[in-house]
CSV table of C-alpha atoms (C1' of nucleotides) in Angstrom, one decimal:
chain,number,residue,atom,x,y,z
A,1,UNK,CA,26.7,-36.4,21.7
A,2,UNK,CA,30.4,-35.7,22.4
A,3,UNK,CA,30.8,-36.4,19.0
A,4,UNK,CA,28.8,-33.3,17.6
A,5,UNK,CA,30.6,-31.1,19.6
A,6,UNK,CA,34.0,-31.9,17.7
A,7,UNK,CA,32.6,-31.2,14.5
A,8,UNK,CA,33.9,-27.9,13.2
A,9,UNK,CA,31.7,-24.9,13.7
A,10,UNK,CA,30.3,-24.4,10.2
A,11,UNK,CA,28.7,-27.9,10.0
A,12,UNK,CA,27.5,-28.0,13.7
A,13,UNK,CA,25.7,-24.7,12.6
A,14,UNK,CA,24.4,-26.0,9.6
A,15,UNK,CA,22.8,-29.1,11.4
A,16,UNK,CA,21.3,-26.9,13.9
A,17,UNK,CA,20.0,-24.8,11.3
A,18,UNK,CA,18.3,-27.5,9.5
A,19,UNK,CA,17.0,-28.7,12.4
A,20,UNK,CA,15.5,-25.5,14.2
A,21,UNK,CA,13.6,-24.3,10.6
A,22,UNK,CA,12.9,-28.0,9.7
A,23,UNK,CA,11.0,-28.5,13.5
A,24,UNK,CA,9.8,-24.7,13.7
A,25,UNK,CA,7.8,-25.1,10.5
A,26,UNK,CA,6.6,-28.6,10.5
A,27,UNK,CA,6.1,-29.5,14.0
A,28,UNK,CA,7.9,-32.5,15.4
A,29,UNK,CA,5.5,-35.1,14.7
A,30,UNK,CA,5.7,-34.0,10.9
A,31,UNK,CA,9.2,-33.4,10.6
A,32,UNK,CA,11.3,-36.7,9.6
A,33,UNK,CA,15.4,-37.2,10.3
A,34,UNK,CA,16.0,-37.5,7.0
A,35,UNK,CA,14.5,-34.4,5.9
A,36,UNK,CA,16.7,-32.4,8.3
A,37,UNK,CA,19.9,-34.7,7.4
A,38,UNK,CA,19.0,-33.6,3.8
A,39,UNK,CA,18.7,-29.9,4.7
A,40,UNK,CA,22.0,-30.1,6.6
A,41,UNK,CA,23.6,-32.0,4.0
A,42,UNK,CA,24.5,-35.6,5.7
A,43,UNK,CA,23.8,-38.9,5.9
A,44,UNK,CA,20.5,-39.8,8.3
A,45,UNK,CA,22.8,-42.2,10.1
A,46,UNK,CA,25.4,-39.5,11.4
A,47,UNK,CA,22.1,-37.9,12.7
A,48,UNK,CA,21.6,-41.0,15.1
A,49,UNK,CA,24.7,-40.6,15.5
A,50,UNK,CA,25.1,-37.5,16.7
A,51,UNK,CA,22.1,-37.0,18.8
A,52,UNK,CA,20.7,-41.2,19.4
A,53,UNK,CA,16.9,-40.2,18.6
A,54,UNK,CA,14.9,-37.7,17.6
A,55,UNK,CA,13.9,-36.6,20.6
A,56,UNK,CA,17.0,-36.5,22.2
A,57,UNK,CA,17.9,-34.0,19.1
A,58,UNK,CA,14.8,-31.8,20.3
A,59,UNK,CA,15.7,-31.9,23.8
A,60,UNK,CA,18.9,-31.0,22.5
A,61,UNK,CA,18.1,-28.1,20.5
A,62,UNK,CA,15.7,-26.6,22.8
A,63,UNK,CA,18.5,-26.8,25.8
A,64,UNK,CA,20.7,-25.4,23.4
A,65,UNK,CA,18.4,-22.5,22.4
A,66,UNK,CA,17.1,-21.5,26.0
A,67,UNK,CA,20.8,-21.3,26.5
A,68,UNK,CA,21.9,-19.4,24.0
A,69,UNK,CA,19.1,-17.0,24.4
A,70,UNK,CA,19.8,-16.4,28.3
A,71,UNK,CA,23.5,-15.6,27.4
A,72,UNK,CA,22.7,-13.4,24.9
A,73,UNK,CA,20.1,-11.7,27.3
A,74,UNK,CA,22.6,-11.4,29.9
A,75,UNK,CA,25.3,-10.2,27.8
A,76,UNK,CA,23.1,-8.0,25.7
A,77,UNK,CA,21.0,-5.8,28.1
A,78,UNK,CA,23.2,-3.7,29.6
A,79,UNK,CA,21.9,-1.0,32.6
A,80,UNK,CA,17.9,-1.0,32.6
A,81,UNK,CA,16.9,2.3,30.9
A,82,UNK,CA,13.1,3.4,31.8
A,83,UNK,CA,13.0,4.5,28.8
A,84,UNK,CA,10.8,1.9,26.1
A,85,UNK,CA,12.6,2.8,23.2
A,86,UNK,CA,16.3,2.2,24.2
A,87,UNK,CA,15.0,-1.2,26.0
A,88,UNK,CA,13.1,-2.1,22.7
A,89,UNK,CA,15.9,-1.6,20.6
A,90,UNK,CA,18.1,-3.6,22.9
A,91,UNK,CA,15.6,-6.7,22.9
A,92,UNK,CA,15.7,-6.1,19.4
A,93,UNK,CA,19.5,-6.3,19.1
A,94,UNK,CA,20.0,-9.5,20.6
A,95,UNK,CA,17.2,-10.8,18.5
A,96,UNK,CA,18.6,-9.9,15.5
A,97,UNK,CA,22.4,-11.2,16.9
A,98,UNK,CA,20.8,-14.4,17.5
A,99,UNK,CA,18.6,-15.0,14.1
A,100,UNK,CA,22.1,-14.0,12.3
A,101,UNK,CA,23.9,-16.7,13.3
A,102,UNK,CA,20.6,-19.2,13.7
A,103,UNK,CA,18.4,-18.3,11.7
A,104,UNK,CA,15.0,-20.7,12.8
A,105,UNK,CA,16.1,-20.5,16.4
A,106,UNK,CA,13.4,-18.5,17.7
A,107,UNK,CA,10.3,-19.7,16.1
A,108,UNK,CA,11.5,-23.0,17.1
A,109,UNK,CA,11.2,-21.8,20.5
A,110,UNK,CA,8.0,-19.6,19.6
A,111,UNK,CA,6.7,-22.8,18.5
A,112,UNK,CA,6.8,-25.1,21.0
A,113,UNK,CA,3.4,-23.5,22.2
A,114,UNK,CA,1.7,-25.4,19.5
A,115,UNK,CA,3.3,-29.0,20.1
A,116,UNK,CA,1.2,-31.3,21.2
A,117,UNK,CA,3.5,-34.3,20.7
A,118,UNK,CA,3.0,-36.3,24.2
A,119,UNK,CA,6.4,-37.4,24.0
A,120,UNK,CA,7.6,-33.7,24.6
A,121,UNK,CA,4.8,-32.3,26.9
A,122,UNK,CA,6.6,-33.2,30.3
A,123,UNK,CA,9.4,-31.4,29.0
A,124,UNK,CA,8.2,-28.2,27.7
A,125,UNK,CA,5.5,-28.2,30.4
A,126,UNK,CA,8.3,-28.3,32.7
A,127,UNK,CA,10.3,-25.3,31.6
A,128,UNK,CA,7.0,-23.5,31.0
A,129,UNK,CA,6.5,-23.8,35.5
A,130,UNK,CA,10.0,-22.8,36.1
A,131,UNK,CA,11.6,-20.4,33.7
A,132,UNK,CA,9.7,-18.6,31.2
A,133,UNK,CA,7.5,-16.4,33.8
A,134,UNK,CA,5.6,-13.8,32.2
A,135,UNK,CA,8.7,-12.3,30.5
A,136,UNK,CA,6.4,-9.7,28.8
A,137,UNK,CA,5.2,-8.5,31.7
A,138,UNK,CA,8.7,-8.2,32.9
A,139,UNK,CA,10.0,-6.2,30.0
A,140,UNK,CA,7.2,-3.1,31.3
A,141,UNK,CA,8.4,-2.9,35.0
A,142,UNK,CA,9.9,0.2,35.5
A,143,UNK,CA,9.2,2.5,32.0
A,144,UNK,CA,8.5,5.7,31.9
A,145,UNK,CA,5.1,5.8,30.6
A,146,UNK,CA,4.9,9.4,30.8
A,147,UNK,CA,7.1,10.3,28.0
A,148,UNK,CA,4.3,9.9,25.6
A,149,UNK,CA,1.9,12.4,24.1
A,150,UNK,CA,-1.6,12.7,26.4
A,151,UNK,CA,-3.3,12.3,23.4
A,152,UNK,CA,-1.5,9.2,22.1
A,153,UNK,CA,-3.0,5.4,23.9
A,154,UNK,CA,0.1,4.1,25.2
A,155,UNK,CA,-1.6,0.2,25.1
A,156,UNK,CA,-2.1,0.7,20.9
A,157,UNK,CA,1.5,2.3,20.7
A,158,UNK,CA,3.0,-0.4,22.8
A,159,UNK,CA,1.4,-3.1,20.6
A,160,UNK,CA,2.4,-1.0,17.5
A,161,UNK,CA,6.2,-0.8,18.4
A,162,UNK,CA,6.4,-4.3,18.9
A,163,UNK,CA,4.4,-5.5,15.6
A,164,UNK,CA,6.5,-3.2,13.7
A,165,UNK,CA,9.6,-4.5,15.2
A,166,UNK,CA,8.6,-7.9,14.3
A,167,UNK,CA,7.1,-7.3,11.1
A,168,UNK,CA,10.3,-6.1,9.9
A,169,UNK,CA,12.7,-8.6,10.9
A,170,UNK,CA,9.7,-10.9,9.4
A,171,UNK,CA,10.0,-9.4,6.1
A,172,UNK,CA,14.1,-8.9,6.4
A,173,UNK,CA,15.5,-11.7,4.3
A,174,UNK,CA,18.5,-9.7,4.2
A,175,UNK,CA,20.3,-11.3,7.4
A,176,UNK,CA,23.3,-10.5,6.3
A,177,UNK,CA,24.7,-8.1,8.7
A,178,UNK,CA,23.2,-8.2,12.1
A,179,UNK,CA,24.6,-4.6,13.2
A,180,UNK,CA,22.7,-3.2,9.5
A,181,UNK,CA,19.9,-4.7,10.5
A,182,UNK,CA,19.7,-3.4,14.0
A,183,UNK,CA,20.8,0.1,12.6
A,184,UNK,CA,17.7,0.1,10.0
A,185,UNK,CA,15.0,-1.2,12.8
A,186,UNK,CA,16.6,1.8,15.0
A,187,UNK,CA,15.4,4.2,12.1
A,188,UNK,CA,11.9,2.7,12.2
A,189,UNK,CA,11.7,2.7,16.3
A,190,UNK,CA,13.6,6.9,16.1
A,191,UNK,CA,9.9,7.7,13.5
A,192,UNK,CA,7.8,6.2,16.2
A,193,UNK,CA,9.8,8.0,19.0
A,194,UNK,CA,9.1,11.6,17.2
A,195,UNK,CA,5.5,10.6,16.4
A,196,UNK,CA,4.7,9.4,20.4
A,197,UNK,CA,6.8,11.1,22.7
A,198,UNK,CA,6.3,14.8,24.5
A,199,UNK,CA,8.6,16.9,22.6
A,200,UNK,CA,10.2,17.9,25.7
A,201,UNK,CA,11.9,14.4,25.5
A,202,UNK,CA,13.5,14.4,21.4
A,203,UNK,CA,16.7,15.3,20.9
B,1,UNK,CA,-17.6,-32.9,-6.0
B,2,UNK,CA,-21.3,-31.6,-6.9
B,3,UNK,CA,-22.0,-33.7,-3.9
B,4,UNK,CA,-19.2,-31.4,-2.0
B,5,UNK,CA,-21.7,-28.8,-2.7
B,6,UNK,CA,-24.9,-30.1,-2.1
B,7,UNK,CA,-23.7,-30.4,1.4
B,8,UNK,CA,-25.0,-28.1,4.3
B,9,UNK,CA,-23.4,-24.6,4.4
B,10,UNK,CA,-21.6,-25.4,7.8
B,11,UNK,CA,-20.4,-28.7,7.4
B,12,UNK,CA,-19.0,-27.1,4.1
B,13,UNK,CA,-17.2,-24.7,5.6
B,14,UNK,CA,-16.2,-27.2,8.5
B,15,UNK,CA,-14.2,-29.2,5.2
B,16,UNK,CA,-13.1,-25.6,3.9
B,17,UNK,CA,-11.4,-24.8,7.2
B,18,UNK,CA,-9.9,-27.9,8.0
B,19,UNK,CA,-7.6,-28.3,4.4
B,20,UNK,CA,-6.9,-24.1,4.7
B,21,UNK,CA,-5.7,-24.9,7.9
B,22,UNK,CA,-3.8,-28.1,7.5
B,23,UNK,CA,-2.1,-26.8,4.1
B,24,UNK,CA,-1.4,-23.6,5.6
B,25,UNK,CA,0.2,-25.1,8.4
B,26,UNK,CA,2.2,-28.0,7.2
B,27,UNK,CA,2.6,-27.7,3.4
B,28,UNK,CA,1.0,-30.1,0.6
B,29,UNK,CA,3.5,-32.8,1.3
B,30,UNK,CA,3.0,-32.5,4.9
B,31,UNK,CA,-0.5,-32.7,4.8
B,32,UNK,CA,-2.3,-35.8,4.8
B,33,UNK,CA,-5.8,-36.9,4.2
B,34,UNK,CA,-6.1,-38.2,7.8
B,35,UNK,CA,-5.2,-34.8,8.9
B,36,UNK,CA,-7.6,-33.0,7.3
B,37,UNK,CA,-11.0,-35.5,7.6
B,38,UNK,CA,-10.1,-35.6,11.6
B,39,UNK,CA,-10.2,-31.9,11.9
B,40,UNK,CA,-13.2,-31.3,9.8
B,41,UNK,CA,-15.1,-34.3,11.6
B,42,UNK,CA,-15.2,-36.7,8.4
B,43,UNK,CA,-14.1,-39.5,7.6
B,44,UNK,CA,-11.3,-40.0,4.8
B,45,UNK,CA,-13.4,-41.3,2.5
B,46,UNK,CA,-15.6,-39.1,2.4
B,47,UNK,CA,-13.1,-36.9,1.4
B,48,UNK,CA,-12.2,-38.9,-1.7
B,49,UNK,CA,-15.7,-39.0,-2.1
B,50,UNK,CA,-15.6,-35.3,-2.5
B,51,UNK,CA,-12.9,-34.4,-4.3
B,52,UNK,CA,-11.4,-37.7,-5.9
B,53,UNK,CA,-7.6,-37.3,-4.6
B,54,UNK,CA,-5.4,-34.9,-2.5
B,55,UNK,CA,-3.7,-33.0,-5.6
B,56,UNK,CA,-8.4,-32.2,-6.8
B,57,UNK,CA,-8.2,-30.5,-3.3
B,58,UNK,CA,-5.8,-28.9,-3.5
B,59,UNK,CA,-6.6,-27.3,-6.8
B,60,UNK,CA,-10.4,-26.5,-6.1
B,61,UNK,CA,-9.0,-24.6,-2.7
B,62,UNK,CA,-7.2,-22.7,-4.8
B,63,UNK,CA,-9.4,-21.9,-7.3
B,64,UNK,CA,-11.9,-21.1,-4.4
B,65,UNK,CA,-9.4,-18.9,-2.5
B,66,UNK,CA,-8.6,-16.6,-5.4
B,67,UNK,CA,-12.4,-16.5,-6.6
B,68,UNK,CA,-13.6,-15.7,-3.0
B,69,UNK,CA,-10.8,-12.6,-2.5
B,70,UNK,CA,-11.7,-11.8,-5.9
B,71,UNK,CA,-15.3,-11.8,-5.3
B,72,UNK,CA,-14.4,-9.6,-1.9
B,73,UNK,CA,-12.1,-7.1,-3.5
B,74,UNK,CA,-14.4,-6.3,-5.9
B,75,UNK,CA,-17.3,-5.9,-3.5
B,76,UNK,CA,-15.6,-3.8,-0.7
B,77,UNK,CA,-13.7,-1.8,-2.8
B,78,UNK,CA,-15.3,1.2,-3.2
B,79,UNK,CA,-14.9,4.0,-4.5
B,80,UNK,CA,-10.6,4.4,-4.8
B,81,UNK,CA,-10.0,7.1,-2.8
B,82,UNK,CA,-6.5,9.3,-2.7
B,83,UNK,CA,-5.8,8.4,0.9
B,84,UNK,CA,-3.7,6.3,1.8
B,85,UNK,CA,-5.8,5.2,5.3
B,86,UNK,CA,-8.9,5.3,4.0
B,87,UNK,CA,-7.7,2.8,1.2
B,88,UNK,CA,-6.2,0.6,3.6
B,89,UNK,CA,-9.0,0.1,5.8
B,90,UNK,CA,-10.8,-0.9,3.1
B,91,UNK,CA,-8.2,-3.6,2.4
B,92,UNK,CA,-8.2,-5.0,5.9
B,93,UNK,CA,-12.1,-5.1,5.7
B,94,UNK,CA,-11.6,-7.0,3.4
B,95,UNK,CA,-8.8,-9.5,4.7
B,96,UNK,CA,-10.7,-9.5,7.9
B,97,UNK,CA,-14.3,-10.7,6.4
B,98,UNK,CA,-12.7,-13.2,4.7
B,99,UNK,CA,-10.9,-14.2,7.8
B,100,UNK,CA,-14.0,-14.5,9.6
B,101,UNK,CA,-15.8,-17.1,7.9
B,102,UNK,CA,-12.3,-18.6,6.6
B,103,UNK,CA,-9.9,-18.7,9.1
B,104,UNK,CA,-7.1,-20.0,7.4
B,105,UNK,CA,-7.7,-18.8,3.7
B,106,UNK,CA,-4.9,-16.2,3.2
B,107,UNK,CA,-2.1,-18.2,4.9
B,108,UNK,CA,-3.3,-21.3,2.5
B,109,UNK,CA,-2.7,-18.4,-0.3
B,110,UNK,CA,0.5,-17.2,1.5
B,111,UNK,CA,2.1,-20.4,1.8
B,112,UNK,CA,1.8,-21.3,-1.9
B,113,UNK,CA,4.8,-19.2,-2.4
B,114,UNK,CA,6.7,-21.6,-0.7
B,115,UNK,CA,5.2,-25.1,-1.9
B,116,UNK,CA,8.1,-27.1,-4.0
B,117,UNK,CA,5.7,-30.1,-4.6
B,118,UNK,CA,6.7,-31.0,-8.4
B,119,UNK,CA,3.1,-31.9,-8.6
B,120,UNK,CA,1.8,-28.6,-8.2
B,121,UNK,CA,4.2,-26.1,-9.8
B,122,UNK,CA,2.5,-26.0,-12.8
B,123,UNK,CA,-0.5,-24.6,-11.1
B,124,UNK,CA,1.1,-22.1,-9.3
B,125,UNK,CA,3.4,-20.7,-12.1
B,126,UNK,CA,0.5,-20.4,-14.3
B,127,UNK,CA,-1.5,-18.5,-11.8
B,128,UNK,CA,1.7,-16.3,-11.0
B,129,UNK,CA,1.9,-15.4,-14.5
B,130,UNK,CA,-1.5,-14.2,-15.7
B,131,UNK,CA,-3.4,-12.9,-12.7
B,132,UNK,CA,-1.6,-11.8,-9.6
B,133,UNK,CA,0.6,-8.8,-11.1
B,134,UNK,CA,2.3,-7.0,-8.5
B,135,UNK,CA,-0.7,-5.9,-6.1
B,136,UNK,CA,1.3,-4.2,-3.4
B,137,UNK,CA,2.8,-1.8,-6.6
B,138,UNK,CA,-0.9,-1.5,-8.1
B,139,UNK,CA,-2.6,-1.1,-4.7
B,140,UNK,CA,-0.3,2.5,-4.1
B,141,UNK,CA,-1.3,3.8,-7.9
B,142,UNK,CA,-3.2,7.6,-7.3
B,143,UNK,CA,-2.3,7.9,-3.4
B,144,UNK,CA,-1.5,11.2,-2.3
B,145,UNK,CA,1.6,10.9,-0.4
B,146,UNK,CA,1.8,14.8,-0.4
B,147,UNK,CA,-0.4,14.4,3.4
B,148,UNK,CA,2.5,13.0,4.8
B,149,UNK,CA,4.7,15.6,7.3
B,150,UNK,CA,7.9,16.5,5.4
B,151,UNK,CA,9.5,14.6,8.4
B,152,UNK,CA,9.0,11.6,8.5
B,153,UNK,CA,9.8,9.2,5.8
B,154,UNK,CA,6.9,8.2,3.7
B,155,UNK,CA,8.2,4.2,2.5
B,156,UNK,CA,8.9,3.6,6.6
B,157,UNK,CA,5.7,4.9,7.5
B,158,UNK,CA,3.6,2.4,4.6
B,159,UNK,CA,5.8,-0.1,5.9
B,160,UNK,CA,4.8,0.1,9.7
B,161,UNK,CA,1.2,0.6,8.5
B,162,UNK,CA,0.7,-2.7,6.7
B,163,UNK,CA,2.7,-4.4,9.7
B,164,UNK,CA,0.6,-2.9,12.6
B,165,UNK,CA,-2.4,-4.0,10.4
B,166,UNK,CA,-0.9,-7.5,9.7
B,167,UNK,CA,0.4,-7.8,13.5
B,168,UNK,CA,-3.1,-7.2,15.0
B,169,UNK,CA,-4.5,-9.5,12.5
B,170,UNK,CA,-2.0,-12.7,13.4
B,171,UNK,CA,-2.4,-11.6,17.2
B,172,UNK,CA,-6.4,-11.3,17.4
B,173,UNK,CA,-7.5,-14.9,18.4
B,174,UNK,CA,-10.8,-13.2,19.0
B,175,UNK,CA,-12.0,-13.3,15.6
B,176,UNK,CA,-15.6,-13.6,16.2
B,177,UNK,CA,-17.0,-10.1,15.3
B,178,UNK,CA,-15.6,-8.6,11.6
B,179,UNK,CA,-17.4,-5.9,12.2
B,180,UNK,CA,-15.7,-5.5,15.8
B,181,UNK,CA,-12.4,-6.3,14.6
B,182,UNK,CA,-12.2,-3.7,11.7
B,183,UNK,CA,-13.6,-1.2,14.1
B,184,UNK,CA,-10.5,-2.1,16.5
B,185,UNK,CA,-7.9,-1.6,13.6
B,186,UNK,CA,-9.6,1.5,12.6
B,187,UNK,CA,-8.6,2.9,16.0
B,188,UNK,CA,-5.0,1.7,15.3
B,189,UNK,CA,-4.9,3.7,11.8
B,190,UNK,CA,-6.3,6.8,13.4
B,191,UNK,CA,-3.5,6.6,15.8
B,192,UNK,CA,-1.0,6.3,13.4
B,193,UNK,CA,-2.8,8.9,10.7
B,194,UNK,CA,-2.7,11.8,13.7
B,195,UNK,CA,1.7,10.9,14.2
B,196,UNK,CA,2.6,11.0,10.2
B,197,UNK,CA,-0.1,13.6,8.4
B,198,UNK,CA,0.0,17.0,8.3
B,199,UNK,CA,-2.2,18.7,10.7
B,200,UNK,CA,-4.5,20.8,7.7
B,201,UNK,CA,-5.1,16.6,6.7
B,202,UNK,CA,-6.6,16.0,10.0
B,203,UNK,CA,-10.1,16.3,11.1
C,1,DA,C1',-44.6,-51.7,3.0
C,2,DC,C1',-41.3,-52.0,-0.4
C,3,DA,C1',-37.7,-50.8,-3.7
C,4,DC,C1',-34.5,-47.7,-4.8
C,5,DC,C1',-30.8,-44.2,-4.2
C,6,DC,C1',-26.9,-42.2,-2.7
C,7,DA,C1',-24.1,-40.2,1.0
C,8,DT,C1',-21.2,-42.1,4.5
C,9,DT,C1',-17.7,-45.0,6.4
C,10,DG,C1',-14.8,-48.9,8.5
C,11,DA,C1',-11.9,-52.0,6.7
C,12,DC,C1',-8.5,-52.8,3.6
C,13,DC,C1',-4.7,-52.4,-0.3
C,14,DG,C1',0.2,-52.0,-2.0
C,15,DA,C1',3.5,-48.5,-1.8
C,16,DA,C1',6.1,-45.2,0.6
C,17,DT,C1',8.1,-43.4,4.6
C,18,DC,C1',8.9,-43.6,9.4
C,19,DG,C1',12.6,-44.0,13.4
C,20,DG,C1',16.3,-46.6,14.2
C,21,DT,C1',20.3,-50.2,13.4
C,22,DC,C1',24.6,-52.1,11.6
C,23,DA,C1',28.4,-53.6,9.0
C,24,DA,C1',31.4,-51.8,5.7
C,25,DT,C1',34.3,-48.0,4.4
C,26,DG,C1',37.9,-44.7,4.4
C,27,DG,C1',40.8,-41.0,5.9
C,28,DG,C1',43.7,-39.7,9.9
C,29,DT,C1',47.2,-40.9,13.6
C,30,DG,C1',51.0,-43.1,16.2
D,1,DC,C1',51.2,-51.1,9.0
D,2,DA,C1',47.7,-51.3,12.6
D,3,DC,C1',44.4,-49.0,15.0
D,4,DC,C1',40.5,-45.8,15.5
D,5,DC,C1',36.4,-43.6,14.8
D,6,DA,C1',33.5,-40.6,12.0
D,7,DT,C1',30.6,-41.4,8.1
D,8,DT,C1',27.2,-43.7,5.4
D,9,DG,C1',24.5,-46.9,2.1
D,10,DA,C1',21.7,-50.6,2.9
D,11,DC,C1',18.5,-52.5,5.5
D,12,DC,C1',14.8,-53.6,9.4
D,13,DG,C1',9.9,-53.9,11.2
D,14,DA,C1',6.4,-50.8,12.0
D,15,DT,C1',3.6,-47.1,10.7
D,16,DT,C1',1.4,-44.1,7.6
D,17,DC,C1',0.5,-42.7,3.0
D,18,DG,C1',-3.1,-42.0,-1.0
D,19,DG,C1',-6.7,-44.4,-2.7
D,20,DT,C1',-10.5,-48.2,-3.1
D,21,DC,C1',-14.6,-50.8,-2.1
D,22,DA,C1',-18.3,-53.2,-0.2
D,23,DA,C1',-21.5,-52.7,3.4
D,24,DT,C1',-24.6,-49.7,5.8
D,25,DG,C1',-28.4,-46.8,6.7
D,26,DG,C1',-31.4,-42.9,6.3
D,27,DG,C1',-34.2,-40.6,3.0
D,28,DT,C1',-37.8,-40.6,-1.0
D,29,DG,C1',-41.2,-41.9,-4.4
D,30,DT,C1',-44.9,-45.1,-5.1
DNA sequence: ACACCCATTGACCGAATCGGTCAATGGGTG
DNA sequence: CACCCATTGACCGATTCGGTCAATGGGTGT
């Protein structure tokens, strides 16, 4: 394990990367070593190598990418506006500075909902007790809900932010530049803004 | 495979489901036999029995898939109206009867974008070639974007149209009612029709 | 009651792939 | 030159793969 951590950078991001997308869109049962070895571009022996097992490379990656999420949560929301839009585009920030550099990471962790591997079930039902909370449920304490038009159903607005949010970097394949990317969902989430808000509250 | 359809409609549709599901999911290579007779409640060989080898199923759900939206565009399209709304409700009507009775139909047709099995390429490029065209282009043919306000800009708004539609669709577990379910995205369009049209375009 | 039919399936096949191991290799370092 | 250690091709037994087949059993016509 000491060992992956002296690789350089590029190639311990590549074998990450094959491993998040390989896991995220087969599953663990389905996903084989030497698939992700291929997708990384080594042997399937450094992969033991690296990691031991296979599960000890999911444990891995999944302590690695609760990590890296937290820090970039901590590092990324800045003072809690009540306003949705600003907090929005912030969530949306650090997703986007995350997928840039790994791109699978988060619907590997998105899809460890539907693993029913028993081998990982103590583990993810584990983290599910202690950390996760309802962290949706977190993101709406404190908004000012009265920003938006009477006539406009703040529930089906909500829910329309966030599906467009998502559907774009969905459709994005252009995860090039993580501070473009951010700037062009911003233009998205300013046309909602203008279409749901009070006018007393657009620039 | 005329015994495949001399079977009873629901145990049918019970095979149907099971290989959308299991394809859609996990790919052809992915996907074995195993997988799909334990979901649809069969045993393997019955499966043969039906359809004489993995790479015949394959093939007939294809075949099925594009007959059956084929079969539903041409029923539920009426007449081709100049607005934009009104044409795509009538296009997630669509998607969303399907859906009902075949859960996992357009993500088995999604996903054969992505399919690299050497055994099936030939398939899939020749369908590519001669009927698929470029539907998102032909779908916009004759829309009047003139109702749009001069504010807001009319390829961002198309954009977070189809991925508020798509969004509710991937988030609704609660497919049990079509009916219901197109009502419920209705209400969604009508939100968004009152933020981007004109006001002499609303009712 | 019997004979016939055919859908269904558990058991089985050789081949492929699985997670995992190991000895050989080779480039870097003192 | 000797030592070290990351890397890997070859290999292991076990499992799973796509596919086959003979046995079974519930229907149907007579």
């Amino acid at each position: 394990m000491e060992s992956f951590h002296n690789l350089p950078e590029m190639k311990r991001d590549a074998v990450l990367n094959a491993a998040f997308s390989c896991f995220a869109r087969s599953g663990y049962k389905k996903t084989s070593m030497a698939d992700i070895a291929e997708k990384a571009g080594i042997s399937k022996a450094s992969l033991f190598h690296y990691f031991g097992s296979k599960q000890d490379l999911y444990l891995y990656l999944f302590d690695f990418s609760v990590n890296a999420v937290n820090l970039a949560v901590a590092e990324g929301m800045g003072e809690q506006s009540d306003d949705f839009f600003v907090r929005i585009q912030q969530a949306m920030h650090i997703k986007v500075t995350v997928l840039s550099r790994y791109a699978g990471m988060t619907d590997f962790l998105a899809a460890r909902y539907t693993e029913d591997a028993p081998e990982l079930r103590d583990l993810l039902e584990r983290h599910n007790e202690g950390g996760t909370r309802d962290a949706l449920r977190e993101f709406f304490i404190g908004i000012d809900l009265s920003k938006f038009k009477p006539e406009v159903p703040v529930a089906m607005a909500i829910n329309a932010v966030i599906w467009i949010s998502e559907g774009y970097v969905r459709a994005g394949p252009a995860h090039v530049d993580a501070d473009k990317v951010t700037q062009e969902i911003s233009q998205y989430l300013e046309m909602l803004r203008r279409a749901f808000y009070k006018e007393e509250f657009l620039p």
